[in-house]
Coordinates of C-alpha atoms in Angstrom, one line a residue:
X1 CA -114.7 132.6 -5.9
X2 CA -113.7 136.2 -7.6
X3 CA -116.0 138.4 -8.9
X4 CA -114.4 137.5 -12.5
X5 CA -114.6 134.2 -11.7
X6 CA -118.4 133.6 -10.9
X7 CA -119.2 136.3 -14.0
X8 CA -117.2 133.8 -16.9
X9 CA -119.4 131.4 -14.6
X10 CA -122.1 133.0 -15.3
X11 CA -121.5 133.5 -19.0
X12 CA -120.8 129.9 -19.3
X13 CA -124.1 129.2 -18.5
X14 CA -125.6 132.1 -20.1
X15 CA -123.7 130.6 -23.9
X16 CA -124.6 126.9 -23.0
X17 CA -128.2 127.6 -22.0
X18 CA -128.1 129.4 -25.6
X19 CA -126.6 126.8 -27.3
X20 CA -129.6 124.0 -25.5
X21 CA -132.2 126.8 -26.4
X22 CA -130.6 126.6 -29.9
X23 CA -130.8 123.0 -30.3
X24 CA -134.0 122.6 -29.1
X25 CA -135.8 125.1 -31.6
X26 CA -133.9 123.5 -34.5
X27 CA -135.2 119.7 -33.1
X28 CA -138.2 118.3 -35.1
X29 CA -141.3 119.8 -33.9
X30 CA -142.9 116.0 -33.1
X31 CA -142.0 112.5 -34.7
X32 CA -143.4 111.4 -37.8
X33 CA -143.0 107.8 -36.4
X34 CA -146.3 108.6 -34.1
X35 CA -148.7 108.7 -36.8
X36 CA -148.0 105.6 -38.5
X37 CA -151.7 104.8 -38.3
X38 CA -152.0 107.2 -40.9
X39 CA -148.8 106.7 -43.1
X40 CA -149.0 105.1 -46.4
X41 CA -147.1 101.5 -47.0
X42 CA -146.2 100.3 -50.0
X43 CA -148.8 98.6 -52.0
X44 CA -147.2 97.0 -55.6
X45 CA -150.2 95.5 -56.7
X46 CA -153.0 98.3 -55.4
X47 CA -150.4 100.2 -57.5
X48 CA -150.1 97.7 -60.9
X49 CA -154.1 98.3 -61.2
X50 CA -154.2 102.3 -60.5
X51 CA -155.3 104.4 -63.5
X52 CA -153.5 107.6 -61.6
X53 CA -150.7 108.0 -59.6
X54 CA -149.1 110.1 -57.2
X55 CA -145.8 110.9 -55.4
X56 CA -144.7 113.4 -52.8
X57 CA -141.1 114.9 -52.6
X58 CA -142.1 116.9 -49.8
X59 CA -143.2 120.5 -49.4
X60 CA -145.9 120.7 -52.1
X61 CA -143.9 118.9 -55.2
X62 CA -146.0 116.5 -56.5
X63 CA -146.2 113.9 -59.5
X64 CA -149.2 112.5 -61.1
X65 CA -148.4 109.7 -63.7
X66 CA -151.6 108.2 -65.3
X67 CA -148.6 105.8 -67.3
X68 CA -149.1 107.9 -70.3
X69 CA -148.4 111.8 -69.0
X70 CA -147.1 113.4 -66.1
X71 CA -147.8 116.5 -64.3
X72 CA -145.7 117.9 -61.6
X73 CA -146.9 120.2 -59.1
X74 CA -144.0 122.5 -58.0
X75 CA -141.2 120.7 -58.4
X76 CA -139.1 121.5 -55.5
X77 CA -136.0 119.0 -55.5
X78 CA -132.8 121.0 -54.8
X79 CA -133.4 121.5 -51.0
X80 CA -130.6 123.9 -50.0
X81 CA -129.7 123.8 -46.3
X82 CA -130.3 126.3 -43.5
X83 CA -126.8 127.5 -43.7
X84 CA -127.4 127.6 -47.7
X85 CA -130.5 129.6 -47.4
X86 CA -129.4 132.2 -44.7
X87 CA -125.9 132.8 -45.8
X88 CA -125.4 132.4 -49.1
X89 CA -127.0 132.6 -52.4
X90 CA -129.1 129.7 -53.7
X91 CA -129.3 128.0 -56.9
X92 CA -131.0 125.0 -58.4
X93 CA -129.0 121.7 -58.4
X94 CA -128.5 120.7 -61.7
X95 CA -126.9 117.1 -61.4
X96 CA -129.8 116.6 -58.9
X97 CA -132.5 117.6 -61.2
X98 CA -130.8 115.0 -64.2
X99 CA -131.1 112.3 -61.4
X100 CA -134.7 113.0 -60.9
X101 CA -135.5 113.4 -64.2
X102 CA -134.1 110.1 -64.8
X103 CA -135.4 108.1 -62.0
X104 CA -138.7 109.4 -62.3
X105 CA -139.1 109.5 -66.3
X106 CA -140.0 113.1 -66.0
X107 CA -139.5 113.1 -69.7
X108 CA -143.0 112.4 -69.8
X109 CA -144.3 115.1 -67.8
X110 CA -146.5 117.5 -69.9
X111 CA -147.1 120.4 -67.7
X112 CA -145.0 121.9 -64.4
X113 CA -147.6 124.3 -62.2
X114 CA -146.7 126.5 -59.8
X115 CA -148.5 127.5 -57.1
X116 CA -146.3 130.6 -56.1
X117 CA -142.9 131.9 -56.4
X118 CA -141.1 131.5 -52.8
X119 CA -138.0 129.3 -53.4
X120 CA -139.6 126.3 -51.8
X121 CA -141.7 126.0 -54.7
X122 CA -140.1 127.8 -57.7
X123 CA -136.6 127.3 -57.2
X124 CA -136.1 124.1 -59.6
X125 CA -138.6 125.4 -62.3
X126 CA -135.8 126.8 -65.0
X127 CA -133.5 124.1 -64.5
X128 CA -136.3 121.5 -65.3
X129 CA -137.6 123.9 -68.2
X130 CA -134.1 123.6 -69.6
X131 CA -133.3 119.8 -69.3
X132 CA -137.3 119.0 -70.4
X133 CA -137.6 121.4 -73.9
X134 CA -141.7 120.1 -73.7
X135 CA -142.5 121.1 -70.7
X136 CA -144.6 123.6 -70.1
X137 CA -144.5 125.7 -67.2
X138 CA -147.6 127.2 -65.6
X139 CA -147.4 130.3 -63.0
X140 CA -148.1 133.8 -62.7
X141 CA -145.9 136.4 -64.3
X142 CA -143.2 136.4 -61.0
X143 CA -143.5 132.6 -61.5
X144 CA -142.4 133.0 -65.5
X145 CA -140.0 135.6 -64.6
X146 CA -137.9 132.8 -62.4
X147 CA -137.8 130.7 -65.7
X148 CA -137.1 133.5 -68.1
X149 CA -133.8 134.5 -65.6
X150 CA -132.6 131.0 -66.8
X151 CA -133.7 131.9 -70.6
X152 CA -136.0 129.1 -70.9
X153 CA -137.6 129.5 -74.4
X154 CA -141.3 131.6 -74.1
X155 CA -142.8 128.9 -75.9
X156 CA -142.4 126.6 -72.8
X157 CA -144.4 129.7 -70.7
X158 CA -147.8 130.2 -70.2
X159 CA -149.0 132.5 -67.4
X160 CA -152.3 131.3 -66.2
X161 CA -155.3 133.2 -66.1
X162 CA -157.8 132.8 -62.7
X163 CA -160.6 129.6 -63.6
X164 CA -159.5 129.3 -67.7
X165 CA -159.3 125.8 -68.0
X166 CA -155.9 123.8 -69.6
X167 CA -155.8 120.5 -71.4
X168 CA -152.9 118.2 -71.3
X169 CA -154.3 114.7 -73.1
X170 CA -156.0 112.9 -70.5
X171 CA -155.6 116.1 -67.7
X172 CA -157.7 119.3 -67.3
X173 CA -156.0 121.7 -65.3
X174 CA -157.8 125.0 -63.8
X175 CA -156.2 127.5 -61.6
X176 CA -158.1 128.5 -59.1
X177 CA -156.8 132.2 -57.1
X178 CA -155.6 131.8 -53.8
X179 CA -154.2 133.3 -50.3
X180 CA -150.7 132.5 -48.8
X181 CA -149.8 131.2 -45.3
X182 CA -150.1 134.6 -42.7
X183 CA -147.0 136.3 -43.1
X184 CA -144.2 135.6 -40.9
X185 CA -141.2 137.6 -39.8
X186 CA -138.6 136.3 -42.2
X187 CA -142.2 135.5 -44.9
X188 CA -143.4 138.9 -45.0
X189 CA -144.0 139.5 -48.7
X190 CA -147.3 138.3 -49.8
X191 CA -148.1 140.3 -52.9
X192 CA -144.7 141.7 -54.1
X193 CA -144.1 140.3 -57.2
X194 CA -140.6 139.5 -59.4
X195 CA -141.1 142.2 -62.2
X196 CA -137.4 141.2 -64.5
X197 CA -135.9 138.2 -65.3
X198 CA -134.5 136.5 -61.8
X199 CA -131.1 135.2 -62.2
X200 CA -129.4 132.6 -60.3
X201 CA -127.7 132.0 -57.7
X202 CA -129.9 134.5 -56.2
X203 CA -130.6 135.2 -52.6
X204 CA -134.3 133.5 -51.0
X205 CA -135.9 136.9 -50.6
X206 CA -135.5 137.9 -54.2
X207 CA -138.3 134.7 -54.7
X208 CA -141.6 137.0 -54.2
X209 CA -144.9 135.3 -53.4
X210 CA -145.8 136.8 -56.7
X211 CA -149.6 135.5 -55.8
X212 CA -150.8 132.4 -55.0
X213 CA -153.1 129.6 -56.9
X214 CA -154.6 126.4 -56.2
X215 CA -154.7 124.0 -58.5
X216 CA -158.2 122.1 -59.9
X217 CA -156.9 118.8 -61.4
X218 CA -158.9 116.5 -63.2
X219 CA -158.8 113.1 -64.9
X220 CA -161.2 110.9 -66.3
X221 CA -163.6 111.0 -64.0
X222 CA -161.6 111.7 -61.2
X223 CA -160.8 115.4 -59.5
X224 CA -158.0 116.6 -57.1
X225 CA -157.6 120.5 -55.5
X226 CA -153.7 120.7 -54.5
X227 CA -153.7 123.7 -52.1
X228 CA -150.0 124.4 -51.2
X229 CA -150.7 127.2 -48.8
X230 CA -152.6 127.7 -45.4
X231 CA -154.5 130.5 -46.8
X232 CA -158.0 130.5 -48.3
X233 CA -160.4 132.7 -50.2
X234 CA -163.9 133.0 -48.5
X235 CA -166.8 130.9 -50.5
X236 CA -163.9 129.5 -53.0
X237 CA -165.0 126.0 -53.1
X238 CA -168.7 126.0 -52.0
X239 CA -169.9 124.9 -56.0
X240 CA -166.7 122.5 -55.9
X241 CA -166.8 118.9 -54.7
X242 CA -163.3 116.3 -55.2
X243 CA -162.3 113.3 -54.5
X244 CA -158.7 114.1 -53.3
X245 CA -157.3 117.3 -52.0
X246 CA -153.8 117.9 -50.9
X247 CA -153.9 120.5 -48.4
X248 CA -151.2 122.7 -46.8
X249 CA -151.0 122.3 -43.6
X250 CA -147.4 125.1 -43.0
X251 CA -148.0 127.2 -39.7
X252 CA -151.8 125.9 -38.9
X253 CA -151.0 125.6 -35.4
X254 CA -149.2 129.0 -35.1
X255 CA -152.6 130.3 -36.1
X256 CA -155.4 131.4 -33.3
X257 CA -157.9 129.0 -33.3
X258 CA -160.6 130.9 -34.7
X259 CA -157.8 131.0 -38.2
X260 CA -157.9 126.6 -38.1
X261 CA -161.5 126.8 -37.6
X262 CA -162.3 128.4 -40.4
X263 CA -159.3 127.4 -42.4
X264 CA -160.5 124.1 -42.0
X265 CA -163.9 124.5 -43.1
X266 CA -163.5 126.7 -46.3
X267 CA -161.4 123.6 -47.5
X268 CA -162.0 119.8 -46.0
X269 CA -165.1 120.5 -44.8
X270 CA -166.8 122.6 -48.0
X271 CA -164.7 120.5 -50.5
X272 CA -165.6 117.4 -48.4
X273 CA -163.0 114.7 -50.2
X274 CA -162.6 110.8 -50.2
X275 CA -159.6 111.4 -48.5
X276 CA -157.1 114.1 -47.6
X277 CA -153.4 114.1 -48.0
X278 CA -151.2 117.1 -45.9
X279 CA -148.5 118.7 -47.6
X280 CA -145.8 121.0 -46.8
X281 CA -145.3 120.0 -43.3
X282 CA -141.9 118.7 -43.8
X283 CA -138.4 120.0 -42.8
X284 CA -137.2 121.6 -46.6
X285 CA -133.9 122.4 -45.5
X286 CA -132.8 118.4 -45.2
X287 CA -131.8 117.0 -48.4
X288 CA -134.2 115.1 -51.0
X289 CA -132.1 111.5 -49.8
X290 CA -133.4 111.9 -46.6
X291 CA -136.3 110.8 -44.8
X292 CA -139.1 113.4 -44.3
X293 CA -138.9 115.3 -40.8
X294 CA -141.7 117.3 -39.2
X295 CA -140.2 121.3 -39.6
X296 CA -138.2 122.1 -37.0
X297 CA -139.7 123.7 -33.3
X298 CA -138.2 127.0 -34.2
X299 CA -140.8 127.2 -37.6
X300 CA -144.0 125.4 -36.8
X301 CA -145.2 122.7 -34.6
X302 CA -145.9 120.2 -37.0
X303 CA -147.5 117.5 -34.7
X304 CA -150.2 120.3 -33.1
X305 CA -151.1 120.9 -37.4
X306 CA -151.2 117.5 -38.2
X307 CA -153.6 116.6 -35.3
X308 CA -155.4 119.3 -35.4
X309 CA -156.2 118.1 -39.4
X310 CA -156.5 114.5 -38.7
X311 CA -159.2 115.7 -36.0
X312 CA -161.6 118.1 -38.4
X313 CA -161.3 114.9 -40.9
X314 CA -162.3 111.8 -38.9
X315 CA -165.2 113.8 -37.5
X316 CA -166.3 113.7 -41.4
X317 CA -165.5 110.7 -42.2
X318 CA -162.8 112.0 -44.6
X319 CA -159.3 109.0 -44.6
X320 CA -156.1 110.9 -43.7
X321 CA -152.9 110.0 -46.2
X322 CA -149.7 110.4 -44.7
X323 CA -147.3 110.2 -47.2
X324 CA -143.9 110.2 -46.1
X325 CA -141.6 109.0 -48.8
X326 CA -141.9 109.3 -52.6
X327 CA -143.6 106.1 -53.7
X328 CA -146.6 105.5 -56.0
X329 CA -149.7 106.1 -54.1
X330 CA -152.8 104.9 -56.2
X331 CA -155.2 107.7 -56.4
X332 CA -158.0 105.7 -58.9

């Protein structure tokens, strides 16, 4: 064989060994089919009796529904794909967000909070402002900023101030301050904030962290902490007990160990719940049609964090929620 012929060889490998390398990374990082123990079914009639409500959409966009009043946590539905998101600028999907307002009745939703201002979670929040005139939205002032780019009247704004509690008929609401997820190379601006009006289509990076909250939700007699992020403030929750907490579970395993340990025991184990449900561990580049994947390899391993959490919780006696599609899961 020539000298030219074993070197196109030899880049033949070198491009298809890429292209494997490439494939693999982008390949859910573990199967959400191996922790059916854990996922929720279906229950109509646990459901017909519940007093409060919840769905996941994935990432951390939530909706409690007590029958009366909604509130949405996040409300990420648009979902742009990889190619969207690294190439092009993004925008909130309009027809989509009709659709969802529709099918879900969101026209009873009192209150959208935000729990920061990345796309994942802020992206949707001026195109729901402007299709629901009475919704308020909750956020800080890079959070507001998203929904003023889309003029959404300041009457629909309020930017929340750290432990001041908010009152939505049956719903108390208190904003607790938080820490982001460890910074990552393409996720490295915790604390910049989005000082003017954000316009879109805009391009992901213009979506500053703008700070981060946690989210203190009560009703009736009933209380839930919805912690988006794998980040936590030392002693936060030691005077705080709930019955539910939603906790982020993004990037625990690329963490050292000493990071879960503690991670884990500034939230489950101080807060110690009824049960805990994981959030943003899904693939948010896949459309909202689509069933839920683990992220991909290249961004997290997703099975590692969900063990790891499922581990820390049955040694307290705390029942693991794995909801994987957005039905009604009957919190009380």
């Amino acid at each position: 064989m020539s000298k030219t012929k074993k070197w196109l060889a030899g880049l033949a490998a070198t491009v298809g060994m890429c292209i494997l390398g490439i494939f693999y990374l982008l390949h859910p990082s573990g199967q959400i089919q191996d922790f059916q123990q854990w996922q929720y079914q279906k229950n109509a009639s646990a459901h017909a009796n519940s007093r409060l409500s919840v769905k996941f959409f994935g990432v951390s966009t939530l909706l409690f529904d007590d029958g009366r009043d909604q509130i949405i946590i996040d409300g990420f539905f648009s979902r742009p794909s990889l190619v969207q998101v690294a190439i092009h600028k993004i925008q909130s999907n309009s027809d989509l967000i009709q659709q969802v307002i529709q099918e879900q009745k969101l026209q009873r939703a009192q209150a959208l909070l935000v729990t920061h201002s990345h796309y994942d979670h802020a992206l949707d929040i001026t195109e729901l402002g402007q299709q629901l005139p009475e919704l308020k939205i909750l956020g800080s002032n890079s959070t507001l900023n998203i929904a003023r780019g889309g003029h959404v009247p300041e009457q629909q704004l309020i930017q929340i101030q750290p432990w001041k509690t908010l009152h939505f008929n049956s719903f108390s609401i208190t904003p607790i301050p938080s820490q982001h997820t460890p910074p990552t190379a393409v996720n490295n601006d915790l604390g910049e904030k989005i000082t003017h009006p954000l316009m879109q289509p805009a391009r992901f990076s213009d979506f500053k962290e703008g700070g981060s909250f946690d989210y203190l939700i009560e009703h009736e007699d009933y209380r839930i902490l919805v912690k988006a992020s794998t980040g936590a403030v030392p002693n936060q929750f030691k005077h705080l007990q709930v019955d539910s907490l939603f906790l982020g579970i993004a990037q625990l395993s690329r963490q050292s160990p000493e990071f879960q340990q503690r991670y884990l025991a500034q939230t489950l184990a101080t807060l110690k719940p009824k049960n805990v449900i994981p959030i943003h561990w899904d693939n948010f580049f896949q459309p909202l049609h689509q069933p839920l994947q683990f992220l991909p390899r290249i961004a997290d391993d997703t099975e590692q964090s969900m063990r790891t959490l499922i581990q820390a919780a049955e040694q307290q006696h705390t029942q693991v929620i794995l909801l994987s599609q957005p039905v009604s899961y009957s919190l009380h």
